């Protein structure tokens, strides 16, 4: 099962991706997570990527495209993958489309989470990351996934960890606007990448406005 998932930053793409990952048991490959892990470990890739990420810009295709195409060639991807955060522009979509065609790999699903830009922005600013598990959703602006208050401190609503942090690039409004500018750009940005696949495969669109649970229910209904 080979799946692409798209959605603006703040649409719950990572959370819904985890639901899809669980359903099919394929590796959930998140470009942003790979970059952040490299930054944490102080690798050369992390050093190269950091300045772009901090500014809300895309890491250059010359770094990102080979990184993802190589990741898809790893042994755990043999029976499929869920790709999240890639492709993010038209050039990446074309590179992926070509690489898949050359390898004789077909896409089973392309999922797009639809969300209004202003709502997405508010959701990003409320997002909190759990140090124990990146897939424990917490957001101070969304009632369904609000962190729990324990002894005056906000803790993860899933595991109770008090190590909840906000990503630096999530608190920077200019950086968020820049990231959304890239996503909603239908000429060369992420929506252009979505349109590239729309011409080739059936794209499943799900409304990301309701709560996390409702969105996953609608999504699971669309997937066989
Ligand atoms: P995310 O966790 O998906 O919000 O990604 C965080 C940051 O990583 C983005 O703002 C970009 O700077 C970088 N990034 C993630 N995916 C890509 C990609 N496909 N191409 C280039 N940069 C990316």
XYZ file of C-alpha atoms and ligand atoms in Angstrom:
247
model
C 0.000 0.000 0.000
C 1.630 3.251 -1.165
C -0.009 6.397 0.110
C 0.613 10.139 -0.052
C -1.011 12.430 2.473
C -1.348 16.185 1.948
C -2.717 18.925 4.168
C -1.638 22.426 5.199
C 0.448 22.813 8.365
C -2.103 22.718 11.169
C -4.634 20.488 9.380
C -3.899 17.465 11.576
C -2.059 15.731 8.778
C 0.451 14.092 11.153
C -2.350 12.849 13.430
C -4.472 11.497 10.584
C -1.347 10.038 9.017
C -0.798 8.028 12.195
C -4.364 6.647 11.864
C -3.724 5.600 8.266
C -0.348 4.137 9.261
C -2.021 2.012 11.923
C -4.633 0.740 9.464
C -2.095 -0.486 6.914
C 0.993 -1.075 9.082
C 3.300 0.646 6.606
C 6.118 2.978 7.709
C 4.991 6.578 8.246
C 7.662 8.670 6.596
C 7.429 12.294 7.693
C 9.882 14.642 6.026
C 9.692 17.198 8.846
C 10.374 14.504 11.480
C 13.422 13.245 9.563
C 14.776 16.799 9.428
C 14.117 17.451 13.119
C 15.789 14.174 14.143
C 18.845 15.136 12.111
C 18.933 18.585 13.704
C 18.722 17.008 17.169
C 21.557 14.605 16.377
C 23.651 17.428 14.916
C 24.196 15.655 11.579
C 25.449 17.423 8.476
C 21.954 17.106 6.939
C 20.456 18.659 10.075
C 22.890 21.580 9.938
C 22.047 22.215 6.284
C 18.282 21.990 6.861
C 17.984 24.055 10.068
C 18.347 27.550 8.645
C 15.614 26.914 6.072
C 13.251 25.319 8.587
C 13.714 28.177 11.063
C 12.758 30.667 8.351
C 9.698 28.646 7.307
C 11.225 27.948 3.908
C 11.484 24.646 2.119
C 14.782 22.831 2.451
C 16.200 22.878 -1.120
C 15.026 20.097 -3.426
C 18.652 19.051 -3.983
C 18.765 17.924 -0.346
C 15.158 16.795 0.189
C 14.439 14.799 -2.975
C 17.379 12.334 -2.734
C 16.824 12.012 1.023
C 13.221 10.841 0.491
C 13.830 8.729 -2.615
C 16.629 6.905 -0.743
C 14.377 6.424 2.276
C 11.739 4.782 0.047
C 14.344 2.294 -1.145
C 15.012 1.013 2.383
C 13.978 -2.537 3.307
C 11.009 -1.570 5.522
C 9.354 0.156 2.539
C 9.212 -3.021 0.481
C 5.513 -3.564 1.193
C 4.519 0.049 1.037
C 4.769 3.405 2.776
C 2.847 6.437 3.846
C 4.595 9.588 2.741
C 3.764 12.718 4.730
C 5.206 16.159 3.985
C 6.558 15.177 0.607
C 6.119 16.230 -2.162
C 5.706 19.834 -1.098
C 6.094 21.536 -4.444
C 5.596 20.776 -8.118
C 9.274 19.917 -8.739
C 9.231 17.349 -5.912
C 5.961 15.880 -7.268
C 7.503 15.486 -10.706
C 10.661 13.911 -9.225
C 8.556 11.464 -7.201
C 6.226 10.697 -10.120
C 9.202 9.927 -12.358
C 11.001 7.817 -9.721
C 7.841 5.767 -9.047
C 7.189 5.234 -12.759
C 10.791 4.098 -13.255
C 10.534 1.667 -10.347
C 7.118 0.405 -11.541
C 5.480 1.491 -8.274
C 1.878 2.691 -8.326
C 0.145 4.919 -5.808
C -2.857 3.385 -4.056
C -4.171 6.522 -2.394
C -3.534 10.230 -2.431
C -5.237 11.819 0.570
C -5.807 15.564 0.874
C -7.024 17.183 4.094
C -8.880 20.386 3.235
C -8.688 23.279 5.705
C -9.215 27.032 5.654
C -5.942 28.948 5.954
C -6.917 31.044 9.025
C -8.117 28.004 10.987
C -4.918 26.163 10.097
C -2.839 29.059 11.447
C -4.584 29.078 14.819
C -4.186 25.337 15.146
C -0.445 25.532 14.505
C 0.085 28.130 17.186
C -1.690 25.911 19.736
C 0.173 22.726 18.868
C 2.346 21.099 21.553
C 4.796 18.245 21.014
C 5.091 15.364 23.469
C 8.720 14.337 24.048
C 7.649 10.723 24.705
C 5.803 10.190 21.425
C 5.531 12.536 18.507
C 2.142 11.000 17.636
C 0.481 12.039 20.922
C -1.689 14.918 19.708
C -1.929 17.958 22.005
C -3.280 21.405 21.119
C -4.173 24.182 23.533
C -6.793 25.598 21.084
C -8.620 22.347 20.253
C -10.879 21.047 23.031
C -10.767 17.413 21.864
C -6.987 17.230 22.226
C -6.265 19.812 24.918
C -3.322 18.908 27.187
C -4.384 17.999 30.725
C -3.692 20.349 33.618
C -1.910 18.487 36.426
C -0.667 20.264 39.527
C -0.701 23.543 37.643
C 1.314 22.151 34.757
C 0.195 21.146 31.275
C 0.873 17.469 30.630
C 0.390 15.241 27.573
C -3.249 14.116 27.378
C -2.201 10.665 26.121
C 0.703 9.614 28.356
C 0.826 12.294 31.075
C 4.382 13.371 30.225
C 5.177 16.898 31.419
C 7.605 17.343 28.546
C 5.337 19.264 26.223
C 7.020 21.775 23.997
C 6.040 24.127 21.210
C 8.091 23.969 18.048
C 9.977 27.258 17.541
C 8.719 27.493 13.950
C 5.130 27.039 15.217
C 5.248 30.274 17.246
C 6.587 32.467 14.478
C 3.663 34.029 12.604
C 5.762 35.204 9.662
C 7.191 31.690 9.268
C 3.674 30.175 9.410
C 2.464 32.592 6.722
C 5.433 31.648 4.598
C 4.733 27.903 5.018
C 1.057 28.408 4.180
C 2.024 30.567 1.205
C 3.946 27.559 -0.111
C 1.124 25.101 0.648
C -1.770 27.072 -0.895
C 0.234 28.015 -4.004
C -1.446 26.330 -6.969
C 1.260 27.377 -9.466
C 4.429 25.765 -8.092
C 3.629 24.991 -4.444
C 2.030 22.079 -2.642
C -1.422 22.479 -4.217
C 0.348 22.332 -7.585
C 1.823 18.990 -6.431
C -1.702 17.837 -5.471
C -2.970 18.838 -8.922
C -0.098 16.932 -10.528
C -1.368 13.736 -8.863
C -5.046 14.606 -9.501
C -4.320 14.228 -13.186
C -2.867 10.748 -12.620
C -4.660 9.029 -9.731
C -7.893 9.283 -7.791
C -7.417 11.789 -4.987
C -9.418 11.397 -1.765
C -10.370 14.735 -0.224
C -11.433 14.931 3.406
C -12.743 18.006 5.244
C -10.286 18.790 8.070
C -12.554 21.301 9.847
C -14.287 18.993 12.360
C -12.522 17.379 15.346
C -9.747 14.819 15.034
C -12.097 11.871 15.593
C -14.671 12.955 12.992
C -11.943 13.535 10.419
C -10.431 10.081 10.995
C -13.876 8.482 10.743
C -14.532 10.142 7.382
C -11.079 9.202 6.208
C -11.324 5.562 7.253
C -14.694 5.303 5.464
C -13.000 6.362 2.207
C -10.175 3.834 2.537
C -10.782 0.166 1.840
P 6.649 19.851 8.891
O 7.029 19.089 10.117
O 6.048 18.993 7.826
O 5.857 21.076 9.188
O 8.042 20.367 8.272
C 8.852 21.281 8.958
C 9.794 21.962 8.005
O 10.655 20.998 7.372
C 9.133 22.700 6.844
O 8.673 23.981 7.211
C 10.284 22.759 5.837
O 11.234 23.759 6.197
C 10.938 21.410 6.033
N 10.321 20.424 5.112
C 9.427 19.440 5.416
N 9.065 18.744 4.320
C 9.763 19.306 3.277
C 9.829 19.054 1.897
N 9.111 18.081 1.310
N 10.648 19.827 1.141
C 11.397 20.799 1.690
N 11.365 21.106 2.999
C 10.566 20.378 3.799
